[in-house]
Coordinates of C-alpha atoms in Angstrom, one line a residue:
X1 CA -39.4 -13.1 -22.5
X2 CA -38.8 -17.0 -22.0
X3 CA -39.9 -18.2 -19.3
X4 CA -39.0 -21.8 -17.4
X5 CA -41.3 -24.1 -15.3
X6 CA -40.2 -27.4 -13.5
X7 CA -36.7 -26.8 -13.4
X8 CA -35.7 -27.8 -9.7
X9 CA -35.5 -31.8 -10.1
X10 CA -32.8 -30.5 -13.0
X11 CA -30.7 -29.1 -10.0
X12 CA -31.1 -32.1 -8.1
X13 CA -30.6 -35.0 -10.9
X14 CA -27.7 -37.1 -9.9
X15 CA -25.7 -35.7 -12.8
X16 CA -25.6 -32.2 -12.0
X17 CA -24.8 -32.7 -8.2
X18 CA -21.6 -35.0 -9.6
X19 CA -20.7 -31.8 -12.1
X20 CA -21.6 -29.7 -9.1
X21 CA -19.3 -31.6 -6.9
X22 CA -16.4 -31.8 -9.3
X23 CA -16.9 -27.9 -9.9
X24 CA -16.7 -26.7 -6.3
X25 CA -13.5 -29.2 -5.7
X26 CA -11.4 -27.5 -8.6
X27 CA -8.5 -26.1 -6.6
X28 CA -8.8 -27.4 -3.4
X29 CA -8.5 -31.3 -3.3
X30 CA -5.9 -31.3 -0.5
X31 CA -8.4 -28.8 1.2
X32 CA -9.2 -31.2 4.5
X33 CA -12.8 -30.6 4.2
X34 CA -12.6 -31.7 0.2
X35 CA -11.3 -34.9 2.0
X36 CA -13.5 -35.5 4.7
X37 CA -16.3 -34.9 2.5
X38 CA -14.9 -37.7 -0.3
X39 CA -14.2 -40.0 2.3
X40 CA -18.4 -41.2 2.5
X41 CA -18.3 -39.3 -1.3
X42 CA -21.4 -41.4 -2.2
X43 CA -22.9 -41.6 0.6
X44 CA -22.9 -37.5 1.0
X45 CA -23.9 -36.8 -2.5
X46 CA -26.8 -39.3 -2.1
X47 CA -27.8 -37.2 1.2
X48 CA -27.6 -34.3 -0.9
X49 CA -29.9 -35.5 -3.2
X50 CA -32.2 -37.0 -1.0
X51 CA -32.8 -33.7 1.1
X52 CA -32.6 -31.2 -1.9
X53 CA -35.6 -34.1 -3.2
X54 CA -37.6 -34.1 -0.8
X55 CA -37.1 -30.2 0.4
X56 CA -35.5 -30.8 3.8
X57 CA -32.2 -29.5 2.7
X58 CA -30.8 -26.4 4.7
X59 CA -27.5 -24.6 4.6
X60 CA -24.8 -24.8 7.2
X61 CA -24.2 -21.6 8.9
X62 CA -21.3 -19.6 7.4
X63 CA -17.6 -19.0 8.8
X64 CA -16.5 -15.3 8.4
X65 CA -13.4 -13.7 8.3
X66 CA -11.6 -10.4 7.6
X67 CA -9.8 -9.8 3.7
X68 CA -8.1 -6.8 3.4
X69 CA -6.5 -6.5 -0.1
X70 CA -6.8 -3.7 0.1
X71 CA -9.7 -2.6 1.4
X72 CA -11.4 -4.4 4.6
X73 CA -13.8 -6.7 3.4
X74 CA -16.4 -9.0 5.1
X75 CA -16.1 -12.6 3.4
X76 CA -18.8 -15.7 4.8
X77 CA -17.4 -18.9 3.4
X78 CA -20.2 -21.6 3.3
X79 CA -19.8 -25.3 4.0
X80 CA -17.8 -27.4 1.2
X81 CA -21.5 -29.1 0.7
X82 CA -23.2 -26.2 0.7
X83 CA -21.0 -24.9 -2.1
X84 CA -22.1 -28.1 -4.4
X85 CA -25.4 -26.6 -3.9
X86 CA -24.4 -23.1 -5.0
X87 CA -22.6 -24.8 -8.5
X88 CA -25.8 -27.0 -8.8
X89 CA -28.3 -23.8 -8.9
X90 CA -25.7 -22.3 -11.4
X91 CA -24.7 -24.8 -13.6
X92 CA -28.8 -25.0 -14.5
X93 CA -30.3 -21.3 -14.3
X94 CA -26.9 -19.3 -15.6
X95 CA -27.6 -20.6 -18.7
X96 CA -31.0 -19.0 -18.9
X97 CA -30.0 -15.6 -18.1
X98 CA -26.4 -15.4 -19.7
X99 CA -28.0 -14.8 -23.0
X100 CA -29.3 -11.5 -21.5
X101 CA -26.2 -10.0 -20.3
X102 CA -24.6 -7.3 -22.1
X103 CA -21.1 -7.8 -23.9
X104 CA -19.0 -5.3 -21.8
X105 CA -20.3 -7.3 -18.4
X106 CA -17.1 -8.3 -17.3
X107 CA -17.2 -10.2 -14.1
X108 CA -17.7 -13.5 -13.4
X109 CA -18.1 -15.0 -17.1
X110 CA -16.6 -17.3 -19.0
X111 CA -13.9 -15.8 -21.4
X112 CA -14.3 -12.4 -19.0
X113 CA -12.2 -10.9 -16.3
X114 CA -10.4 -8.4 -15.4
X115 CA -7.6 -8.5 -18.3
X116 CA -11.0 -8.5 -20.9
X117 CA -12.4 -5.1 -19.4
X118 CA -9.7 -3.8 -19.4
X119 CA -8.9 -4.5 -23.1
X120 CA -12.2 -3.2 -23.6
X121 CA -11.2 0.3 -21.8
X122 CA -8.4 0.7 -24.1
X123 CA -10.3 -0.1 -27.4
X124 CA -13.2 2.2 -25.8
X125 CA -10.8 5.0 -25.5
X126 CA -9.1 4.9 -28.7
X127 CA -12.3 4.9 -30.2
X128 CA -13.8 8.0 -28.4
X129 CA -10.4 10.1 -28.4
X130 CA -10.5 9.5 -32.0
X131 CA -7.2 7.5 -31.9
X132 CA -5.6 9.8 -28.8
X133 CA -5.8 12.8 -31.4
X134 CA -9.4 14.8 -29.5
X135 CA -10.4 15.2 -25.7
X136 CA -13.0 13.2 -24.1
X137 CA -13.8 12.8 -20.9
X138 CA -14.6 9.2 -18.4
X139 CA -17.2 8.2 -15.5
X140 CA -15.8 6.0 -13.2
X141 CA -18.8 4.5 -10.3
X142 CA -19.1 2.1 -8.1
X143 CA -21.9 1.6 -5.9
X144 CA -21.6 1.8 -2.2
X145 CA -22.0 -1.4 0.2
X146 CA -23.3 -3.2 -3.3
X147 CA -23.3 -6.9 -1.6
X148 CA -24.6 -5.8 1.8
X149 CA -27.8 -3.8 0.1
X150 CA -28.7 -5.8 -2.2
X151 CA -32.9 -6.2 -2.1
X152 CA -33.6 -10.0 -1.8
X153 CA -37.5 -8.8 -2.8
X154 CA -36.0 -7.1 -6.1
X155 CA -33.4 -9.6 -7.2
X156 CA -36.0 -12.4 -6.8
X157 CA -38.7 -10.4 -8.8
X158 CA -35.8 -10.3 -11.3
X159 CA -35.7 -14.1 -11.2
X160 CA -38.6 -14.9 -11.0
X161 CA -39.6 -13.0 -14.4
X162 CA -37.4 -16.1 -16.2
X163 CA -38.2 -18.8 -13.5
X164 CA -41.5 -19.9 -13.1
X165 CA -40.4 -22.7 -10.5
X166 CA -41.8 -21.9 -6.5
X167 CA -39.1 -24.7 -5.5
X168 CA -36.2 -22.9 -7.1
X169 CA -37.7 -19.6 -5.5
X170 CA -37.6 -21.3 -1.8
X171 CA -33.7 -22.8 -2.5
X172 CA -32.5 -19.9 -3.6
X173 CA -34.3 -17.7 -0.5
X174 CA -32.5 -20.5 1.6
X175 CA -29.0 -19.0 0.4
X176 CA -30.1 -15.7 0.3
X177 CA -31.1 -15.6 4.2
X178 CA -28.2 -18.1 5.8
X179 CA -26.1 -14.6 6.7
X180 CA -25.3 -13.8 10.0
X181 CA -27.8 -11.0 10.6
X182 CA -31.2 -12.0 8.4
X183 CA -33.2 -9.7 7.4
X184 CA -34.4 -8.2 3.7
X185 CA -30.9 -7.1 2.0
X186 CA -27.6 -8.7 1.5
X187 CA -25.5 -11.4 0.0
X188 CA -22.7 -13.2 1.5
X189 CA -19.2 -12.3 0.3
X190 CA -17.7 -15.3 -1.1
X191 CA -20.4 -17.2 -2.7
X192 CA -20.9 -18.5 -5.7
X193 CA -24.5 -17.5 -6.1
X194 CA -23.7 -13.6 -4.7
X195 CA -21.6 -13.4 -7.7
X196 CA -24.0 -14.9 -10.2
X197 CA -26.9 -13.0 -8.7
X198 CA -24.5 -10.0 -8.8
X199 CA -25.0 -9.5 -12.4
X200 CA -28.2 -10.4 -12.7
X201 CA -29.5 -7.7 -10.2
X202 CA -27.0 -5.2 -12.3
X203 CA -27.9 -6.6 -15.5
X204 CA -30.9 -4.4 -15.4
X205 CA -28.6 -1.1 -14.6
X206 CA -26.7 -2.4 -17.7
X207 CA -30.2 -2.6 -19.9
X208 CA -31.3 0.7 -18.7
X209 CA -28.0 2.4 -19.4
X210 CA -27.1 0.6 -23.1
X211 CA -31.0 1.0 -24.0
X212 CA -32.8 3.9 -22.4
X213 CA -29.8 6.5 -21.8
X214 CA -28.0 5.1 -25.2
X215 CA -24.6 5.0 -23.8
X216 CA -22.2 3.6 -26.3
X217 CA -19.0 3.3 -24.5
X218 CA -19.8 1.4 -20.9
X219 CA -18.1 -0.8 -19.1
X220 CA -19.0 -2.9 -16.0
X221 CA -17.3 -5.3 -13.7
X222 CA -19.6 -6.6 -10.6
X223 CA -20.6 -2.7 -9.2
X224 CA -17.8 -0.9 -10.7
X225 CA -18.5 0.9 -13.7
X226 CA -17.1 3.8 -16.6
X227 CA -19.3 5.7 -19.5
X228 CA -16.5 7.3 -21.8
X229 CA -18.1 10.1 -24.0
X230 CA -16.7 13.5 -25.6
X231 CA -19.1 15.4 -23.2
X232 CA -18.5 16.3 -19.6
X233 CA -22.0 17.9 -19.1
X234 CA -23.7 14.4 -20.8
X235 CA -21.6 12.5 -18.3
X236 CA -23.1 14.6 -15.8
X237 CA -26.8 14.1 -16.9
X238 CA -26.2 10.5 -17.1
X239 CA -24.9 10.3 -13.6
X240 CA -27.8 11.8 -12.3
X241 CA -29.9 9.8 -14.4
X242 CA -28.1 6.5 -12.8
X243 CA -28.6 7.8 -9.4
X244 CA -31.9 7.9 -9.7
X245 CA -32.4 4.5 -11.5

Protein backbone atom coordinates (compact mmCIF):
# COMPACT_ATOMS: atom_id res chain seq x y z
CA UNK A 1 0.00 0.00 0.00
CA UNK A 2 1.10 3.72 -0.75
CA UNK A 3 1.79 5.54 1.80
CA UNK A 4 2.16 9.67 2.17
CA UNK A 5 4.50 11.75 4.39
CA UNK A 6 4.52 15.60 4.71
CA UNK A 7 1.35 16.24 3.46
CA UNK A 8 -0.15 18.94 5.99
CA UNK A 9 1.69 22.28 4.53
CA UNK A 10 -0.41 20.91 1.17
CA UNK A 11 -3.65 21.56 3.22
CA UNK A 12 -2.49 24.81 4.33
CA UNK A 13 -0.85 26.25 0.94
CA UNK A 14 -2.65 29.41 0.06
CA UNK A 15 -4.10 27.66 -3.00
CA UNK A 16 -5.99 25.09 -1.47
CA UNK A 17 -7.54 27.23 1.35
CA UNK A 18 -8.76 29.72 -1.76
CA UNK A 19 -10.20 26.28 -3.54
CA UNK A 20 -11.30 25.36 -0.11
CA UNK A 21 -13.02 28.61 0.38
CA UNK A 22 -14.73 28.74 -3.04
CA UNK A 23 -15.86 25.04 -2.34
CA UNK A 24 -17.61 25.55 1.00
CA UNK A 25 -19.38 28.89 -0.46
CA UNK A 26 -21.02 27.00 -3.46
CA UNK A 27 -24.69 27.52 -2.72
CA UNK A 28 -24.82 29.88 -0.06
CA UNK A 29 -23.34 33.36 -1.10
CA UNK A 30 -26.34 35.29 0.23
CA UNK A 31 -25.83 32.98 3.41
CA UNK A 32 -25.00 36.15 5.98
CA UNK A 33 -22.17 34.37 7.45
CA UNK A 34 -20.67 33.75 3.57
CA UNK A 35 -20.86 37.65 3.88
CA UNK A 36 -19.53 38.49 7.04
CA UNK A 37 -16.78 36.22 6.41
CA UNK A 38 -15.90 37.91 2.71
CA UNK A 39 -16.20 41.15 4.07
CA UNK A 40 -12.20 40.90 5.75
CA UNK A 41 -12.01 37.79 2.95
CA UNK A 42 -8.19 38.21 2.97
CA UNK A 43 -7.64 39.10 5.99
CA UNK A 44 -9.66 35.69 7.38
CA UNK A 45 -8.06 33.32 4.92
CA UNK A 46 -4.59 34.67 5.88
CA UNK A 47 -5.70 33.95 9.64
CA UNK A 48 -6.56 30.68 8.49
CA UNK A 49 -3.40 30.03 7.26
CA UNK A 50 -1.40 31.48 9.68
CA UNK A 51 -3.07 29.31 12.66
CA UNK A 52 -3.42 26.01 10.56
CA UNK A 53 0.77 26.94 9.99
CA UNK A 54 1.74 27.29 12.91
CA UNK A 55 -0.83 24.63 14.73
CA UNK A 56 -2.85 27.01 16.83
CA UNK A 57 -5.95 26.58 14.81
CA UNK A 58 -9.07 25.16 16.69
CA UNK A 59 -12.63 24.63 15.59
CA UNK A 60 -15.53 26.71 16.62
CA UNK A 61 -18.06 24.83 18.69
CA UNK A 62 -20.90 23.45 16.61
CA UNK A 63 -24.70 24.73 16.40
CA UNK A 64 -27.27 21.74 16.45
CA UNK A 65 -30.53 21.36 15.44
CA UNK A 66 -33.31 18.79 14.83
CA UNK A 67 -34.00 17.29 10.89
CA UNK A 68 -36.71 15.15 10.59
CA UNK A 69 -37.20 13.96 6.93
CA UNK A 70 -38.27 11.57 7.88
CA UNK A 71 -36.67 10.24 10.55
CA UNK A 72 -35.37 12.47 13.62
CA UNK A 73 -31.98 13.25 13.02
CA UNK A 74 -29.23 15.08 15.08
CA UNK A 75 -27.38 17.53 12.54
CA UNK A 76 -24.09 19.83 14.21
CA UNK A 77 -23.41 22.53 11.65
CA UNK A 78 -19.82 23.84 12.04
CA UNK A 79 -18.59 27.43 11.60
CA UNK A 80 -18.51 28.76 7.77
CA UNK A 81 -14.49 28.86 8.53
CA UNK A 82 -14.37 25.79 9.96
CA UNK A 83 -15.98 24.27 6.92
CA UNK A 84 -12.98 25.67 4.62
CA UNK A 85 -11.05 23.55 6.80
CA UNK A 86 -13.17 20.44 6.29
CA UNK A 87 -12.91 21.16 2.08
CA UNK A 88 -9.11 21.86 2.65
CA UNK A 89 -8.38 18.24 4.44
CA UNK A 90 -10.55 16.79 1.53
CA UNK A 91 -9.64 18.30 -1.44
CA UNK A 92 -5.78 16.84 -0.47
CA UNK A 93 -6.27 13.30 1.27
CA UNK A 94 -9.70 12.09 -0.86
CA UNK A 95 -7.61 11.74 -3.59
CA UNK A 96 -5.39 9.19 -1.86
CA UNK A 97 -8.03 6.93 -0.76
CA UNK A 98 -10.74 7.30 -3.72
CA UNK A 99 -8.66 4.99 -5.71
CA UNK A 100 -9.50 2.33 -3.10
CA UNK A 101 -13.15 2.52 -3.04
CA UNK A 102 -15.17 -0.02 -4.55
CA UNK A 103 -17.38 0.84 -7.78
CA UNK A 104 -20.92 0.21 -6.18
CA UNK A 105 -19.85 2.89 -3.18
CA UNK A 106 -22.48 5.23 -3.90
CA UNK A 107 -22.46 8.14 -1.53
CA UNK A 108 -20.69 11.02 -1.48
CA UNK A 109 -18.64 10.66 -4.95
CA UNK A 110 -18.27 12.40 -7.83
CA UNK A 111 -20.51 11.02 -10.66
CA UNK A 112 -22.49 8.96 -7.57
CA UNK A 113 -25.69 9.41 -5.77
CA UNK A 114 -28.61 8.23 -5.19
CA UNK A 115 -30.08 8.01 -8.93
CA UNK A 116 -26.50 5.92 -9.69
CA UNK A 117 -27.24 3.13 -6.88
CA UNK A 118 -30.16 2.90 -7.82
CA UNK A 119 -29.42 2.25 -11.47
CA UNK A 120 -27.05 -0.14 -10.23
CA UNK A 121 -30.00 -2.04 -8.20
CA UNK A 122 -31.90 -2.44 -11.36
CA UNK A 123 -29.00 -3.73 -13.51
CA UNK A 124 -27.99 -5.95 -10.35
CA UNK A 125 -31.47 -7.47 -10.44
CA UNK A 126 -31.87 -8.08 -13.96
CA UNK A 127 -28.75 -9.80 -13.93
CA UNK A 128 -29.41 -12.17 -10.94
CA UNK A 129 -33.20 -12.85 -11.90
CA UNK A 130 -31.86 -13.85 -15.12
CA UNK A 131 -33.70 -11.07 -16.94
CA UNK A 132 -36.99 -11.20 -14.35
CA UNK A 133 -37.46 -14.86 -15.79
CA UNK A 134 -35.94 -16.98 -12.08
CA UNK A 135 -36.35 -16.16 -8.24
CA UNK A 136 -33.66 -14.61 -6.21
CA UNK A 137 -33.80 -13.21 -3.22
CA UNK A 138 -32.17 -9.43 -1.59
CA UNK A 139 -30.38 -8.29 1.79
CA UNK A 140 -31.22 -4.94 2.62
CA UNK A 141 -28.90 -3.47 6.06
CA UNK A 142 -28.17 -0.69 7.58
CA UNK A 143 -26.17 -0.27 10.51
CA UNK A 144 -27.65 1.21 13.60
CA UNK A 145 -26.54 4.72 15.17
CA UNK A 146 -23.64 4.42 12.19
CA UNK A 147 -22.40 8.33 12.74
CA UNK A 148 -22.84 8.31 16.61
CA UNK A 149 -20.52 4.89 16.95
CA UNK A 150 -18.19 5.42 14.87
CA UNK A 151 -14.56 4.42 16.64
CA UNK A 152 -12.26 7.56 16.35
CA UNK A 153 -9.25 4.86 17.35
CA UNK A 154 -10.31 2.57 14.25
CA UNK A 155 -11.04 5.08 11.61
CA UNK A 156 -7.72 6.87 12.37
CA UNK A 157 -5.75 3.45 12.33
CA UNK A 158 -7.56 3.29 8.93
CA UNK A 159 -5.91 6.56 8.06
CA UNK A 160 -3.13 6.42 9.26
CA UNK A 161 -2.19 3.12 7.22
CA UNK A 162 -2.10 5.71 3.92
CA UNK A 163 -1.02 8.91 5.99
CA UNK A 164 2.15 8.94 7.50
CA UNK A 165 1.76 12.76 8.56
CA UNK A 166 1.41 13.16 12.80
CA UNK A 167 0.10 16.87 11.81
CA UNK A 168 -2.67 15.66 9.59
CA UNK A 169 -3.39 12.94 12.51
CA UNK A 170 -3.80 15.96 15.26
CA UNK A 171 -6.20 18.25 12.55
CA UNK A 172 -8.17 15.62 11.86
CA UNK A 173 -8.53 14.40 15.80
CA UNK A 174 -9.46 18.30 16.17
CA UNK A 175 -12.76 17.64 13.99
CA UNK A 176 -13.28 14.37 15.15
CA UNK A 177 -13.65 15.59 19.05
CA UNK A 178 -15.35 19.24 18.54
CA UNK A 179 -18.99 17.31 19.32
CA UNK A 180 -20.96 18.24 22.07
CA UNK A 181 -20.30 15.28 24.34
CA UNK A 182 -16.39 14.15 23.63
CA UNK A 183 -15.43 11.16 24.17
CA UNK A 184 -14.01 7.93 21.82
CA UNK A 185 -16.98 7.54 19.13
CA UNK A 186 -18.88 9.75 16.88
CA UNK A 187 -19.01 12.13 14.02
CA UNK A 188 -20.99 15.13 13.63
CA UNK A 189 -23.94 15.04 11.34
CA UNK A 190 -23.42 17.51 8.73
CA UNK A 191 -19.86 17.62 8.02
CA UNK A 192 -17.99 17.39 5.37
CA UNK A 193 -15.23 15.19 6.75
CA UNK A 194 -18.17 12.67 8.56
CA UNK A 195 -19.15 11.98 5.13
CA UNK A 196 -15.73 11.46 3.59
CA UNK A 197 -14.51 9.52 6.64
CA UNK A 198 -17.90 7.64 6.27
CA UNK A 199 -16.74 5.66 3.52
CA UNK A 200 -13.56 5.26 4.42
CA UNK A 201 -14.39 3.55 7.78
CA UNK A 202 -16.94 1.36 5.50
CA UNK A 203 -14.64 0.97 2.80
CA UNK A 204 -13.21 -1.85 4.69
CA UNK A 205 -16.82 -3.55 5.22
CA UNK A 206 -16.91 -3.18 1.39
CA UNK A 207 -13.29 -4.98 0.95
CA UNK A 208 -14.18 -7.66 3.30
CA UNK A 209 -17.54 -8.38 1.61
CA UNK A 210 -16.39 -7.96 -2.41
CA UNK A 211 -13.09 -9.96 -1.40
CA UNK A 212 -13.28 -12.34 1.46
CA UNK A 213 -17.21 -13.41 1.33
CA UNK A 214 -17.05 -12.98 -2.73
CA UNK A 215 -20.31 -11.20 -2.99
CA UNK A 216 -20.96 -10.27 -6.54
CA UNK A 217 -24.05 -8.29 -6.42
CA UNK A 218 -23.61 -5.45 -3.44
CA UNK A 219 -24.46 -2.25 -3.14
CA UNK A 220 -23.69 0.49 -0.64
CA UNK A 221 -24.74 4.00 0.06
CA UNK A 222 -23.05 5.65 3.41
CA UNK A 223 -24.45 2.51 6.07
CA UNK A 224 -27.17 1.25 3.96
CA UNK A 225 -26.47 -1.65 2.12
CA UNK A 226 -28.12 -4.92 -0.28
CA UNK A 227 -26.32 -8.34 -1.38
CA UNK A 228 -28.79 -9.80 -4.23
CA UNK A 229 -28.00 -13.59 -4.73
CA UNK A 230 -30.33 -16.69 -5.86
CA UNK A 231 -29.83 -18.16 -2.27
CA UNK A 232 -31.76 -17.22 0.77
CA UNK A 233 -29.72 -19.56 3.06
CA UNK A 234 -26.18 -17.77 1.46
CA UNK A 235 -27.81 -14.53 2.31
CA UNK A 236 -28.21 -15.72 5.66
CA UNK A 237 -24.54 -16.92 6.20
CA UNK A 238 -23.41 -13.76 4.79
CA UNK A 239 -25.46 -11.74 7.28
CA UNK A 240 -24.03 -13.47 10.04
CA UNK A 241 -20.70 -13.28 8.62
CA UNK A 242 -21.16 -9.24 8.39
CA UNK A 243 -22.37 -9.13 11.88
CA UNK A 244 -19.59 -10.34 13.10
CA UNK A 245 -17.09 -8.35 10.93
Amino acid sequence: MKTYKNIYSKIYNKKNLVLAYKKARKGKTKKRYVKRFEKSLGKNLLLLYEELKNQTYKPQPLKHFILRDPKTRKISKSSFRDRIVHHAICNIIEPLFQKSFIYDSCANQKGKGTLFAIKRFDFFKQKITNNHTSLAFCLKCDIKHYFFEVSHKILLNILSKKIHDKKVTCLIKQILQNTAEPGEKGMPLGNLTSQFFANVYLNELDQFVKHKLRAKYYIRYVDDFVILSKSQEQLQIWKTEIKIF
